[in-house]
Short mmCIF file of C-alpha atoms in Angstrom, two decimals:
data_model
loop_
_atom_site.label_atom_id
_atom_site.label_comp_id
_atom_site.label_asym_id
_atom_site.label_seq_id
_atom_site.Cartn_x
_atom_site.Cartn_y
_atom_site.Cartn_z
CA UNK Z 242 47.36 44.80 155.94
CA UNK Z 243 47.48 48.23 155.04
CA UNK Z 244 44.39 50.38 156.40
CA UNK Z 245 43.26 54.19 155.71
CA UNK Z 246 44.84 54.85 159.40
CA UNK Z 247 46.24 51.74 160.93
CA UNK Z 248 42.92 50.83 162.47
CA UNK Z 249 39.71 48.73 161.37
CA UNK Z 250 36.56 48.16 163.05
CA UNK Z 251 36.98 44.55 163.77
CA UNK Z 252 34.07 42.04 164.08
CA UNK Z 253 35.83 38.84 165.75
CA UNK Z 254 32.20 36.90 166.57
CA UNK Z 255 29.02 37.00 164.43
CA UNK Z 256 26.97 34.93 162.71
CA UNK Z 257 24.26 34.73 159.77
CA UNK Z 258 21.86 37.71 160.71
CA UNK Z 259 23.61 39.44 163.06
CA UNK Z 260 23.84 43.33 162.63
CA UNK Z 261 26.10 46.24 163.71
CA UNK Z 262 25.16 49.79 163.66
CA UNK Z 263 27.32 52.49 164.31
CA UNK Z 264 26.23 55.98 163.86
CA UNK Z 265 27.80 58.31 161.10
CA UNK Z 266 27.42 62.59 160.88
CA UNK Z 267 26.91 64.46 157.65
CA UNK Z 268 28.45 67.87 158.21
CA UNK Z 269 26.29 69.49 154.99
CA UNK Z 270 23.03 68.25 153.08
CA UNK Z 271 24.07 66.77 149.62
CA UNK Z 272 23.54 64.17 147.24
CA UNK Z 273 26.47 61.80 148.10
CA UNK Z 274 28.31 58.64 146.52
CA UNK Z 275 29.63 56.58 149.35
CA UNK Z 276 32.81 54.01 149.63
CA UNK Z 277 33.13 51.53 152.47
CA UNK Z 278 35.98 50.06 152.18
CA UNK Z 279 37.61 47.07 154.29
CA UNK Z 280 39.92 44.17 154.52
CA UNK Z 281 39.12 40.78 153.57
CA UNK Z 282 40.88 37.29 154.55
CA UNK Z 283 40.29 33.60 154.13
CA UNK Z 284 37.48 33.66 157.49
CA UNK Z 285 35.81 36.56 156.91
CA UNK Z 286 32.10 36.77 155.55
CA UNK Z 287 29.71 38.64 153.67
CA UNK Z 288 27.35 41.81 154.73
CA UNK Z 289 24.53 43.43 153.78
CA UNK Z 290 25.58 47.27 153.90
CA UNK Z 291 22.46 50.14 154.11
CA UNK Z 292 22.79 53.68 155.79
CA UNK Z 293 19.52 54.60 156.91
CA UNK Z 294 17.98 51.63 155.95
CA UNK Z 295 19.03 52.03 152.35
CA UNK Z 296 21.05 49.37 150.57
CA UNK Z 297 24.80 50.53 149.49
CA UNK Z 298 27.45 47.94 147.67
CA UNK Z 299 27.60 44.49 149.95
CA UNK Z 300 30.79 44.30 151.57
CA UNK Z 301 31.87 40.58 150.42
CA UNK Z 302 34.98 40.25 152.89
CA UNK Z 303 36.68 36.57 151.80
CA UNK Z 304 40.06 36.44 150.20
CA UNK Z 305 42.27 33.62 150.13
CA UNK Z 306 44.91 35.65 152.10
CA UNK Z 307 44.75 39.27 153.84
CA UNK Z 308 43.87 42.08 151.66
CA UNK Z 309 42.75 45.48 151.61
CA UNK Z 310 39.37 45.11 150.38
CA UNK Z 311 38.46 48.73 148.27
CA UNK Z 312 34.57 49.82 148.68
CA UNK Z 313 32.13 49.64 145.60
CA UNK Z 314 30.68 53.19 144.67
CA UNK Z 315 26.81 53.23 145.94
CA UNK Z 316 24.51 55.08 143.93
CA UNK Z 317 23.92 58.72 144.73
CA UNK Z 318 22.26 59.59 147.54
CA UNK Z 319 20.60 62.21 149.01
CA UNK Z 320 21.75 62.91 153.05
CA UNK Z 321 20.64 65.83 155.19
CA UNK Z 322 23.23 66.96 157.52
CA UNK Z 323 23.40 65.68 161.18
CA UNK Z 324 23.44 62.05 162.36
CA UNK Z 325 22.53 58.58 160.42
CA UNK Z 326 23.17 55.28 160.93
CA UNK Z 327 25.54 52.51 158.75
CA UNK Z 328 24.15 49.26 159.48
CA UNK Z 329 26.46 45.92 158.50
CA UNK Z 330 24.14 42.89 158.60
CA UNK Z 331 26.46 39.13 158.47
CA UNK Z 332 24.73 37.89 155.16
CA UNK Z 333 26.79 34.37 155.02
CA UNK Z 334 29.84 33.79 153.85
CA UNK Z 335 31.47 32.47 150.68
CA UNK Z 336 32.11 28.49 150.69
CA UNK Z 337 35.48 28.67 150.55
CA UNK Z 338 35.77 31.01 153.76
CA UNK Z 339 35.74 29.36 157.21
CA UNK Z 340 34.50 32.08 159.13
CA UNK Z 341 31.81 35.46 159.72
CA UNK Z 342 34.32 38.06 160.82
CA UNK Z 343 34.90 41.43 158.66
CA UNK Z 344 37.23 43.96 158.72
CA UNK Z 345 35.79 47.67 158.41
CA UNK Z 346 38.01 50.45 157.60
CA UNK Z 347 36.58 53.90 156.25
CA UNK Z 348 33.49 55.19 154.69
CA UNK Z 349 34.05 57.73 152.54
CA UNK Z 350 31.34 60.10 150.65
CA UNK Z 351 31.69 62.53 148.31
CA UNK Z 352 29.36 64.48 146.39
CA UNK Z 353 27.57 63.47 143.67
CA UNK Z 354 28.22 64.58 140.20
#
């Protein structure tokens, strides 16, 4: 499955609730719209995507067969520079997947019209 650099964060084990945080750095203060994009397959679930506690597009990670999964735009939002954190919380999954795990790639931001 094609990825932005041959890697994605993979979560192999979670279940409904669990979270993962992983801290991101804003070089300069803006108003940004943000992209997380992924992969999706036929076990993978849905999550509940906020940066600094603020919702951005879900990340809804079942296909029938492994795709590249491209990010929703998130409204625009206003980041200081220096460190925040992207939390992924396991929401469920669709009925027809058979399984919790996601496939993370990039998150990309760029400033706000």
């Amino acid at each position: 499955i094609p990825s932005s650099g041959d890697f994605v964060l993979g979560v192999f084990e979670s279940k409904p609730g669990a979270t993962l945080t992983v801290p991101i750095w804003i070089n300069k203060a803006d108003r940004y719209v943000l992209f997380l994009h992924g992969i999706a397959a036929p076990d993978f679930g849905n999550y509940a995507v906020a940066l600094d506690g603020r919702a951005l597009p879900p990340y809804e990670g079942y296909a029938p067969w492994p795709a590249t999964l491209p990010g929703r735009a998130s409204e625009p939002l206003p980041l200081s520079a220096g460190r925040h954190e992207l939390t992924m919380r396991c929401a469920g999954k669709a009925e027809a997947s058979t399984g919790y795990l996601a496939g993370f790639d990039i998150l990309l931001g760029f400033p706000a019209p």
